[in-house]
Tab-separated table of C-alpha atoms and ligand atoms in Angstrom:
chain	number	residue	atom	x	y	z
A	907	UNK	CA	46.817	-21.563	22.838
A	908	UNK	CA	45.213	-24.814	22.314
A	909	UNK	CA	42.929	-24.506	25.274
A	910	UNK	CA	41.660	-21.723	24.913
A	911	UNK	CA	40.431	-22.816	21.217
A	912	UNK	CA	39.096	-26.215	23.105
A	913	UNK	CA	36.878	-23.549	25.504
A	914	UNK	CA	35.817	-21.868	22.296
A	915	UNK	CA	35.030	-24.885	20.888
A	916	UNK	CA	32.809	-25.898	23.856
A	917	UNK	CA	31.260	-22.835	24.630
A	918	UNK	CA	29.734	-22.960	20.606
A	919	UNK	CA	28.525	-26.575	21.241
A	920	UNK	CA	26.606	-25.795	24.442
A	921	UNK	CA	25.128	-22.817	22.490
A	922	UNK	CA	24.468	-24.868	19.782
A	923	UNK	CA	25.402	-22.369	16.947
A	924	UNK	CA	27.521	-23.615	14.659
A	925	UNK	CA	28.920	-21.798	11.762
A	926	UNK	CA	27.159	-24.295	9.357
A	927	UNK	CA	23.555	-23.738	11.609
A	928	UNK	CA	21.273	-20.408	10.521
A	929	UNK	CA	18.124	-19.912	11.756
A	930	UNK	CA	16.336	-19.569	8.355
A	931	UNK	CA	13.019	-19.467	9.545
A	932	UNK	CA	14.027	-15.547	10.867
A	933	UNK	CA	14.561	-14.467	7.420
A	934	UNK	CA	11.228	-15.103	5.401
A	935	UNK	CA	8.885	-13.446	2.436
A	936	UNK	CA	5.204	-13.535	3.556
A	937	UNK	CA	3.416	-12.417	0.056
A	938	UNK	CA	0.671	-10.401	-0.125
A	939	UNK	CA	-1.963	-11.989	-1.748
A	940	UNK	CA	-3.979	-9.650	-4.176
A	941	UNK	CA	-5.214	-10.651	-7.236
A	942	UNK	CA	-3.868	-9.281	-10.525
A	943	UNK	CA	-6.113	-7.722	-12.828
A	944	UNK	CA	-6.831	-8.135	-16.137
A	945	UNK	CA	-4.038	-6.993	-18.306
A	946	UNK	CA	-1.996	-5.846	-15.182
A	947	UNK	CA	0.205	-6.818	-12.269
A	948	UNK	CA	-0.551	-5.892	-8.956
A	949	UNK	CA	2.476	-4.436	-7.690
A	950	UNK	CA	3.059	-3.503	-3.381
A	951	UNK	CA	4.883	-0.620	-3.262
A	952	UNK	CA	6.072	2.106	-0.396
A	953	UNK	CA	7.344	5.218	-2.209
A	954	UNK	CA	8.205	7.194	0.716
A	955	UNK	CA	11.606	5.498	2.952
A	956	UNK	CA	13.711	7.120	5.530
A	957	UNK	CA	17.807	6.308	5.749
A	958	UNK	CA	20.630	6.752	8.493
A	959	UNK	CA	21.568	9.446	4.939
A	960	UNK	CA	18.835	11.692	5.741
A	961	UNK	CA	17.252	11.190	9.498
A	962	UNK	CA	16.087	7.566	9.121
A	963	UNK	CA	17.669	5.191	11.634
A	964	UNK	CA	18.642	2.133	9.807
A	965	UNK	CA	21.434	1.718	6.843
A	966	UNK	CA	19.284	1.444	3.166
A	967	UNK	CA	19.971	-2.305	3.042
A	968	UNK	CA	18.168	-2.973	5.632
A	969	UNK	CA	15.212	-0.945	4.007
A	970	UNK	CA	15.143	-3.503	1.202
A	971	UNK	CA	15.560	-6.881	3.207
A	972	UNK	CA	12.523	-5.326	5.472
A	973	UNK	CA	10.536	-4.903	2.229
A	974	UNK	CA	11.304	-8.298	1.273
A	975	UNK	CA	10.116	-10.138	3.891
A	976	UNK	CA	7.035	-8.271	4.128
A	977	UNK	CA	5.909	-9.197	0.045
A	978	UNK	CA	6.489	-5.819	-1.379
A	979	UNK	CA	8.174	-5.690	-4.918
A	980	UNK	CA	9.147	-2.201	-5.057
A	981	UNK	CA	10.187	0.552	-2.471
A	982	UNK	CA	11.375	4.084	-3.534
A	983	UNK	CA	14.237	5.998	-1.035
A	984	UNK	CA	13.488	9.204	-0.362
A	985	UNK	CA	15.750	10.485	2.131
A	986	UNK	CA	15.197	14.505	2.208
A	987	UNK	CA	17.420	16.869	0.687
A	988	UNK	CA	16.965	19.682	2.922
A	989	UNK	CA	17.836	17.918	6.375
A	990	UNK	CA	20.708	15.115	6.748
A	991	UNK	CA	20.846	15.042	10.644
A	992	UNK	CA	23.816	12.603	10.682
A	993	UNK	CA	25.730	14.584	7.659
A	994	UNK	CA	28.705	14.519	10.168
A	995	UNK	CA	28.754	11.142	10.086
A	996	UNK	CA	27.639	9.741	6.403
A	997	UNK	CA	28.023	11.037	2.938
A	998	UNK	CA	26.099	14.335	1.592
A	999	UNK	CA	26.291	13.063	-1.488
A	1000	UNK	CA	22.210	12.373	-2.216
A	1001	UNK	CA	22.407	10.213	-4.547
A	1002	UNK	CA	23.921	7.852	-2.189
A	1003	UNK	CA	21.319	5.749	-0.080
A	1004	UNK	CA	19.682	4.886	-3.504
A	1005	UNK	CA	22.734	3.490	-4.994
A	1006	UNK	CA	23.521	1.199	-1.762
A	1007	UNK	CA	19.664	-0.486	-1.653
A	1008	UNK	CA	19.687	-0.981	-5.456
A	1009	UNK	CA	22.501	-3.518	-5.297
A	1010	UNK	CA	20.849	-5.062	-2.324
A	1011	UNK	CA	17.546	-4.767	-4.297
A	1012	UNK	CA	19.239	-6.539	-7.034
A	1013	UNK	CA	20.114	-9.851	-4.582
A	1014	UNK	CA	16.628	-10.047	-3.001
A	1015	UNK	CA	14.269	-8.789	-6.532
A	1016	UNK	CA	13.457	-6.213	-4.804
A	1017	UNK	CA	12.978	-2.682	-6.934
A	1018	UNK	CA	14.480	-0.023	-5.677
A	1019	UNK	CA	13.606	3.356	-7.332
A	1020	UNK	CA	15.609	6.716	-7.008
A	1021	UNK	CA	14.077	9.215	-5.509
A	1022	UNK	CA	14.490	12.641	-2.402
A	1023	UNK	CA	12.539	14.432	-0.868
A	1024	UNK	CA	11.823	18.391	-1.318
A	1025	UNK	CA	11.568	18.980	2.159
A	1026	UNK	CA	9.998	23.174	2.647
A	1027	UNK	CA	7.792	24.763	4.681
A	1028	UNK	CA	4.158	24.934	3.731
A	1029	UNK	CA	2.996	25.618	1.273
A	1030	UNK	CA	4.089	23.958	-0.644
A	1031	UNK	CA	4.838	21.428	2.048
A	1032	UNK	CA	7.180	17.964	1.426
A	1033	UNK	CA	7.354	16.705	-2.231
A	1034	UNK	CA	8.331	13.373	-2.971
A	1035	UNK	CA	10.385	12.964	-6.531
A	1036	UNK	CA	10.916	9.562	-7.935
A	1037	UNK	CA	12.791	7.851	-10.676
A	1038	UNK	CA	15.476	10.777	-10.470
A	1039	UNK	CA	19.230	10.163	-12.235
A	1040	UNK	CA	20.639	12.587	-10.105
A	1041	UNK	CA	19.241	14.018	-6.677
A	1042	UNK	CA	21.661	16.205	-6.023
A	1043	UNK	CA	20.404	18.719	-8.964
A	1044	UNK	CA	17.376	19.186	-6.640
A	1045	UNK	CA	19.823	20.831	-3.950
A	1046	UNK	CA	18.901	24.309	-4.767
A	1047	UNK	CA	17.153	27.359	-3.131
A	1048	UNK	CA	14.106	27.822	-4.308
A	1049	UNK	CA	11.448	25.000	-4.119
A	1050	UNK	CA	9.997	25.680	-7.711
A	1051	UNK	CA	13.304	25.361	-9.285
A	1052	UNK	CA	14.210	21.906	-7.305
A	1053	UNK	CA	10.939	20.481	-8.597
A	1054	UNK	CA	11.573	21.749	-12.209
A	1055	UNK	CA	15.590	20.249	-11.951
A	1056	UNK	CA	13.572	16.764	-10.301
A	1057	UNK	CA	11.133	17.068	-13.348
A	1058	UNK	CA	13.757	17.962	-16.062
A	1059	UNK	CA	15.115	14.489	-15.168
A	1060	UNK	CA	11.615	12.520	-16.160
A	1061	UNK	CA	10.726	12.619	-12.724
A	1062	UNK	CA	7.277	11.443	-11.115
A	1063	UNK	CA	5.988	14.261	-8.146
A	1064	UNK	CA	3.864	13.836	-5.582
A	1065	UNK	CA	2.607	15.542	-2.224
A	1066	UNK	CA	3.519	14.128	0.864
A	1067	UNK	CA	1.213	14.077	3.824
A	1068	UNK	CA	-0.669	17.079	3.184
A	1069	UNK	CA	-2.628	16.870	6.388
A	1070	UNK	CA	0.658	16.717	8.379
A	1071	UNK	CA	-0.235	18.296	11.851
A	1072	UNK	CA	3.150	20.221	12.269
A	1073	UNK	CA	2.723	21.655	9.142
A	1074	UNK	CA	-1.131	22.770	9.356
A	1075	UNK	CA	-1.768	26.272	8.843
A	1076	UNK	CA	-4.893	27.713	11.097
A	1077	UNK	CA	-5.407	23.506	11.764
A	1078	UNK	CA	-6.851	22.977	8.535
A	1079	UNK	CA	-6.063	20.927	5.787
A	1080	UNK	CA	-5.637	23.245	2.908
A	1081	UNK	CA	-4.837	23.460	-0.787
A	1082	UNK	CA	-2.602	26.452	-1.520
A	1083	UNK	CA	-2.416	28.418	-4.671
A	1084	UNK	CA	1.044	27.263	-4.806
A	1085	UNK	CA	-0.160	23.639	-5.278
A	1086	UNK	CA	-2.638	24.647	-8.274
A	1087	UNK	CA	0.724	26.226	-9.611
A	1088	UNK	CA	2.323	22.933	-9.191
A	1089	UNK	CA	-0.463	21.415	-10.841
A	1090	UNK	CA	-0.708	23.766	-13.962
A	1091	UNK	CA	3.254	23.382	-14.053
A	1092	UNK	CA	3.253	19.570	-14.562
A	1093	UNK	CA	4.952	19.372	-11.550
A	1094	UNK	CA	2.393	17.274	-9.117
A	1095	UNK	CA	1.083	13.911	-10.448
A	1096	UNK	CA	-0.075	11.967	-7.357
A	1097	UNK	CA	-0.717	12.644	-3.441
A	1098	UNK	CA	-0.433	10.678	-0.216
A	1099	UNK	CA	-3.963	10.012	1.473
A	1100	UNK	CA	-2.149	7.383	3.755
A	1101	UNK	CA	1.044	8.539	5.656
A	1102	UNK	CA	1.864	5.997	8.149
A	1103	UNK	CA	-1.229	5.662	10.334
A	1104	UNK	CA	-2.752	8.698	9.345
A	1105	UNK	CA	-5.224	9.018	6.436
A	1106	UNK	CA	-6.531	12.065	4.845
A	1107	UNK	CA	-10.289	12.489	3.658
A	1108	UNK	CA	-9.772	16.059	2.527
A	1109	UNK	CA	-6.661	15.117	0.242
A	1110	UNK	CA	-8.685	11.881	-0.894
A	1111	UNK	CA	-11.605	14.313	-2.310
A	1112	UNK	CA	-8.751	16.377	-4.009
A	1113	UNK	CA	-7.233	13.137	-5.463
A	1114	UNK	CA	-10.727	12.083	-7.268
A	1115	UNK	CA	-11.378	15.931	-7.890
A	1116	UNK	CA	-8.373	16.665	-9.582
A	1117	UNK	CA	-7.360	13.059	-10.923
A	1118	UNK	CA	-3.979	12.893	-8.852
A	1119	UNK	CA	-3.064	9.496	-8.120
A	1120	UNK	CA	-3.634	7.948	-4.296
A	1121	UNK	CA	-0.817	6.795	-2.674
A	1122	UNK	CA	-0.325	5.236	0.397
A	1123	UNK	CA	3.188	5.162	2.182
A	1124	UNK	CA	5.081	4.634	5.316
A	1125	UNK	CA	7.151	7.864	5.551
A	1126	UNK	CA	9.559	5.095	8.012
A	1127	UNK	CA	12.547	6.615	9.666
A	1128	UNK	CA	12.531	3.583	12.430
A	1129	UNK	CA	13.360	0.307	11.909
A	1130	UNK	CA	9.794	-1.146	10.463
A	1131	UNK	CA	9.014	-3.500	13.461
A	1132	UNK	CA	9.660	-0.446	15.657
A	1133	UNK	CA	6.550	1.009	14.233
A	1134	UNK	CA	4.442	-2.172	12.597
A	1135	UNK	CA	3.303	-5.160	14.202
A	1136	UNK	CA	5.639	-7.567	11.552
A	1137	UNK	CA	5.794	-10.132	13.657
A	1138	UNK	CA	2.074	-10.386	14.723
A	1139	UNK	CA	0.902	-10.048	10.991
A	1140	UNK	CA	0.817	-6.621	11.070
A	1141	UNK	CA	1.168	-4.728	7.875
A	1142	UNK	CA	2.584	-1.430	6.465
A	1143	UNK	CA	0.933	1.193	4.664
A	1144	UNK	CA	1.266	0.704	0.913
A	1145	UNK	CA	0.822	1.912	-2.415
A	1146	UNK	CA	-0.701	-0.966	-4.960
A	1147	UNK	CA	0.472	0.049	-8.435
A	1148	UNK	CA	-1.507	-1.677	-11.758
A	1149	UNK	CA	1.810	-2.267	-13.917
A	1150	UNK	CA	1.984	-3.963	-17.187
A	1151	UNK	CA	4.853	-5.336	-15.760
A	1152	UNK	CA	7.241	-5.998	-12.895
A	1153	UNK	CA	9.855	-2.874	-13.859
A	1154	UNK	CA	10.489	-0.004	-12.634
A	1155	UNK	CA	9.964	1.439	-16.312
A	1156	UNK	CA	6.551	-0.236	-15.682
A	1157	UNK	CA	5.653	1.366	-12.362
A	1158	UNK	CA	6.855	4.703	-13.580
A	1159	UNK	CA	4.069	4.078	-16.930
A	1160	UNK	CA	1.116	3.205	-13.962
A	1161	UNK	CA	2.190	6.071	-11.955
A	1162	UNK	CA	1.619	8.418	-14.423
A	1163	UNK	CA	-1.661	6.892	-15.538
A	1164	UNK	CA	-2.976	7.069	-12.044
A	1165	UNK	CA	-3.425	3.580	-11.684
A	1166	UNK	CA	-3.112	2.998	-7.783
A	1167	UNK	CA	-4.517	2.437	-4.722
A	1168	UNK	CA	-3.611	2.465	-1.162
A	1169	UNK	CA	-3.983	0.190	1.216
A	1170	UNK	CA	-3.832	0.970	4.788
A	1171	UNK	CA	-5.133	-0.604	8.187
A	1172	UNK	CA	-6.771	-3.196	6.563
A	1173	UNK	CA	-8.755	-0.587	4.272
A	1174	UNK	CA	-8.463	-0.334	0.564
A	1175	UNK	CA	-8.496	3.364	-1.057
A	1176	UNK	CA	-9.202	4.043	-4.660
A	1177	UNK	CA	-11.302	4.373	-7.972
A	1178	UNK	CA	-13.598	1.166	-8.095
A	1179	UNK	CA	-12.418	0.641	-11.695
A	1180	UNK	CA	-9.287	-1.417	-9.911
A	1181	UNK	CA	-11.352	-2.151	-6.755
A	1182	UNK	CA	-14.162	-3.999	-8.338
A	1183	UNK	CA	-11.757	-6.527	-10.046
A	1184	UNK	CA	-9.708	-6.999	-6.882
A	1185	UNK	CA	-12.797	-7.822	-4.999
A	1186	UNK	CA	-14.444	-9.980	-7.368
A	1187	UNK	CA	-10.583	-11.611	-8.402
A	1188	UNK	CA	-10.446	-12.474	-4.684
A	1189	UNK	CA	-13.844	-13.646	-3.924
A	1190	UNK	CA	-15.726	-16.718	-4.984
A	1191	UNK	CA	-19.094	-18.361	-3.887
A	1192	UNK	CA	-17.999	-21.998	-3.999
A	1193	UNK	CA	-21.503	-23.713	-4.417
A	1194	UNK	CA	-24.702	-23.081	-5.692
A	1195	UNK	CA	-28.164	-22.560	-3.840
A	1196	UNK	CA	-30.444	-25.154	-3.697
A	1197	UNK	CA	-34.069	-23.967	-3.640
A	1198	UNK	CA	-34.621	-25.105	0.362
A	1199	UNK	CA	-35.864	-23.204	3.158
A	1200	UNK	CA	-32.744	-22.962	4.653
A	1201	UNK	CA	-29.013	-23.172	2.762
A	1202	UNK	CA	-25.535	-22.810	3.612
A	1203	UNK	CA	-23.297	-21.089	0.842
A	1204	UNK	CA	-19.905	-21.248	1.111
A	1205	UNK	CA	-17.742	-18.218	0.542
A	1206	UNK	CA	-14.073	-18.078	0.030
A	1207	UNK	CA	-11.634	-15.301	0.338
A	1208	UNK	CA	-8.530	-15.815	-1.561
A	1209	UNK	CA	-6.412	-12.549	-0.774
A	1210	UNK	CA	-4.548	-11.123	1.976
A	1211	UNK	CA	-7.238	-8.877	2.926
A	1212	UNK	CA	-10.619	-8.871	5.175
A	1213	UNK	CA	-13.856	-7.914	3.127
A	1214	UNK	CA	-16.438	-6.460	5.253
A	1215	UNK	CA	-19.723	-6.574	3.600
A	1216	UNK	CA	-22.771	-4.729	4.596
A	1217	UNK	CA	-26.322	-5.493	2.989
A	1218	UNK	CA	-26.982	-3.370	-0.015
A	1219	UNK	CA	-30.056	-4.731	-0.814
A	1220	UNK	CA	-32.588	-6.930	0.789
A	1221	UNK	CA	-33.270	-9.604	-2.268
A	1222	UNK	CA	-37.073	-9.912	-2.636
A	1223	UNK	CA	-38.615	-12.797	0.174
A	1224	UNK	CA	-35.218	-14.238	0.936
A	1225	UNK	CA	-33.368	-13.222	3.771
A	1226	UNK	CA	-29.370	-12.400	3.974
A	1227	UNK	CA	-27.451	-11.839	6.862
A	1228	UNK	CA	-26.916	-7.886	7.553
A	1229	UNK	CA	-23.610	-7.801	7.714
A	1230	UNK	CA	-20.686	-10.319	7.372
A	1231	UNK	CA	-16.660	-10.607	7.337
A	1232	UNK	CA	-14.884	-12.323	4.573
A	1233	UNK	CA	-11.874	-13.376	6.264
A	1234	UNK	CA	-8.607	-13.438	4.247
A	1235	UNK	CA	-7.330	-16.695	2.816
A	1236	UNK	CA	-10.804	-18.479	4.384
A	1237	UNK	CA	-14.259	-19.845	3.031
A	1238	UNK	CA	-16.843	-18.952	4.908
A	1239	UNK	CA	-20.508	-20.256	5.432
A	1240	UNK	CA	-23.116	-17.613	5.039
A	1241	UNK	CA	-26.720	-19.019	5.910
A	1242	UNK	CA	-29.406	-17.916	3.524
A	1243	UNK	CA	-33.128	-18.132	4.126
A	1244	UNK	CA	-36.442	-18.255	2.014
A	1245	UNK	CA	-35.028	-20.005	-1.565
A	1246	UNK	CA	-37.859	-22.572	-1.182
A	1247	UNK	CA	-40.446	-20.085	-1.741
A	1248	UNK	CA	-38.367	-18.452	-5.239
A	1249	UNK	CA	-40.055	-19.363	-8.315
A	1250	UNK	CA	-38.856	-22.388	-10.812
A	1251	UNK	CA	-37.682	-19.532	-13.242
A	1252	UNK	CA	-35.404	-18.001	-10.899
A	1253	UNK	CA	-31.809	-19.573	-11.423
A	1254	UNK	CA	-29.840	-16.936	-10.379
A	1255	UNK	CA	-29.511	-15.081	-7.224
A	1256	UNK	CA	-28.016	-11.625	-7.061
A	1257	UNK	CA	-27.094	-10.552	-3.469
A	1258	UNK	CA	-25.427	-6.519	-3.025
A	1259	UNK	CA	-23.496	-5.855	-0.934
A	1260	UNK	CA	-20.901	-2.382	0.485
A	1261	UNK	CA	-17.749	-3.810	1.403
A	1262	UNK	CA	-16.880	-0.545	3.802
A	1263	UNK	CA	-13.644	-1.461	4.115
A	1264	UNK	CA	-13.255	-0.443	0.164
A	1265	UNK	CA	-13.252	2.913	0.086
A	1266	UNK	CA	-14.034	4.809	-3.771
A	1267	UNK	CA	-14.184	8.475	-2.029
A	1268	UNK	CA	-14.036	9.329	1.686
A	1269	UNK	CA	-17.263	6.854	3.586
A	1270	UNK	CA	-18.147	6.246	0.016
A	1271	UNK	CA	-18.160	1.896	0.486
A	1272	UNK	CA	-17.606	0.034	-3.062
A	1273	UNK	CA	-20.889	-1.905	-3.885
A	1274	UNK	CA	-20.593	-5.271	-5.035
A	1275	UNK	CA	-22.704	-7.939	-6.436
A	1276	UNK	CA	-22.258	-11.797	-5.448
A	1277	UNK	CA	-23.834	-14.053	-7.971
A	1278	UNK	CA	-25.292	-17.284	-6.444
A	1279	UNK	CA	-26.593	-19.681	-8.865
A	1280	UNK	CA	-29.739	-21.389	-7.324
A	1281	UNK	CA	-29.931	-25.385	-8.301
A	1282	UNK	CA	-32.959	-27.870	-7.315
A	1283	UNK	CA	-32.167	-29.299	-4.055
A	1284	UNK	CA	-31.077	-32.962	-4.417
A	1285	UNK	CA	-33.441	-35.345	-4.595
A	1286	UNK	CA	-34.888	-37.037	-0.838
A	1287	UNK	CA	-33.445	-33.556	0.575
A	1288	UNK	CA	-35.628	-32.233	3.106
A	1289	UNK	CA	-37.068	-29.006	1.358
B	1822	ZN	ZN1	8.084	14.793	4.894
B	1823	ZN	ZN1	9.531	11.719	4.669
């Protein structure tokens, strides 16, 4: 009916959406900017994802586009084994959800590794396994024997939120025997100190104790905006991985290696052997010091992340401010007192500093050192 297609036509002019006309500033990439470090990439990861094919609420597309926007190169599905609360609906096949956000991984660059989790009762508790060929090997009885099948496959094995209320035993966060027999057995490599907003000091100790790698993951069932503030800048847990390279062959080689860190609520876990060179990688003092009473230095921030610095040190006569924020992606001007009393022979400045929002062991602030070159102040300068 040719009016009826003239209505149509109307009704898509006054709502001005055309077929041609897509809002493209919906669907974006905001990167998160961390510095590489020397020899190696710095990879965002989440290595712990929820689909509709285990009791996650969105299909695993979605998962990757939702990684995507938010900068991440590399997300692992992990839909449980054990518990597929819409199995009436979707395949049982485990191996499924993987194979659906890898081609959608492959569109966007987005990795996608295979992985399930070994969902039991503690101890030993939820295991993650990643890079798997085939998850459905892992559907057995017996939790020992479905991480042995996951391992026989290559696979990389790590504890998932250990300090998971429902699953505490007497309220504590423990260690089992059954997790030193995981250990002995080759068959635990890393553990989560971040699960969604929760983080674990107890598990963090174990992680530097026993040289397990930190990871930091969502655990997302929801939708991610459901549960992060995207929209408002808000950020996901994640898992920063040290790769030669931007593979999942690579990841896999840095996972095993232990070299990670997690970053969480704008706090930055791990050994300060990759947290040094992220601070200093991000952080530059722009100018140098003339030898005045009074100067302004100028300190930028290039990464995604706030430093908050706390005084280590007080340096000698001159005075530092106690404690100041490095905001990300901004220079800031920190005013320094008492140069014009230093010596000639001093041409170097070396102000310490905790950033407490870098975290080496649980309250155990990074310490870093800012080097400020001191200059003569310009001629005619007021000294
Ligand atoms: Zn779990
Ligand atoms: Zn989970």
């Amino acid at each position: 009916m040719i009016w009826k297609a003239f209505l149509l036509a109307l009704s898509l002019v006054a709502l001005g959406t055309g077929a041609e006309a897509q809002d493209v500033s919906l669907r974006v990439r905001t990167p998160i900017r961390l510095p590489d470090l020397p020899g190696y990439m710095t990879l965002k990861c989440d290595f712990h994802i929820h689909t509709v094919f285990s009791d996650g609420l969105v299909w695993p597309t979605v998962r990757v586009e939702e990684a995507w926007r938010e900068g991440l190169d590399a997300i692992a599905i992990t839909d449980h084994i054990e518990y597929q609360r819409f199995r009436a609906d979707v395949s049982t096949n485990h191996n499924r959800s993987y194979e659906i956000a890898r081609e959608a991984g492959a569109d966007l660059n987005v990795l996608v590794i295979h992985g399930a989790e070994i969902t039991r009762q503690m101890p030993p508790g939820h295991l993650n396994a990643l890079f798997l060929s085939d998850a459905n090997a892992l559907a057995v009885p017996d939790w020992f024997d479905a991480l042995q099948a996951a391992r026989k496959q290559g696979a990389y094995i790590m504890w998932n939120h250990p300090g998971w209320e429902a699953q505490l035993i007497d309220r504590r966060v423990q260690w089992f025997p059954e997790h030193t027999r995981l250990l002995e057995a080759d068959l635990m490599h890393g553990i989560e100190i971040v699960n969604g907003s929760d983080y674990y000091p107890e598990p963090h100790e174990w992680a530097v104790a026993k040289n397990l790698a930190v990871l930091g993951n969502t655990d997302i069932h929801q939708p991610i905006n459901l549960e992060y503030k995207i929209q408002g800048g808000g950020q996901r847990p994640l898992t920063l991985v040290f790769a030669r390279e931007r593979t999942v062959e690579a990841i896999k080689e840095a996972l095993f290696n232990r070299r990670t860190a997690a970053l969480a609520a704008g706090k930055i876990f791990g050994d300060a052997s990759f947290l040094r060179p992220l601070f200093d990688g991000s952080v530059k003092v722009l100018n140098a010091a003339p030898r005045r009473e009074k100067t302004l230095l100028q300190i930028h921030n290039d990464s995604s992340v706030d430093f908050l610095l706390e005084r280590a040190a007080k340096p000698g006569d001159v005075s530092i401010p106690e404690k100041i924020t490095l905001w990300a992606g901004k220079t800031g001007l920190i005013e320094v007192r008492g140069l014009g009393k230093l010596p000639a022979a001093i041409s170097r400045l070396d102000l310490s500093w905790r950033v407490t929002n870098l975290l080496t062991a649980p309250n155990t602030p990074l310490t870093v050192k800012l080097e400020v070159p001191v200059a003569d102040p310009a001629p005619g300068k007021n000294r």
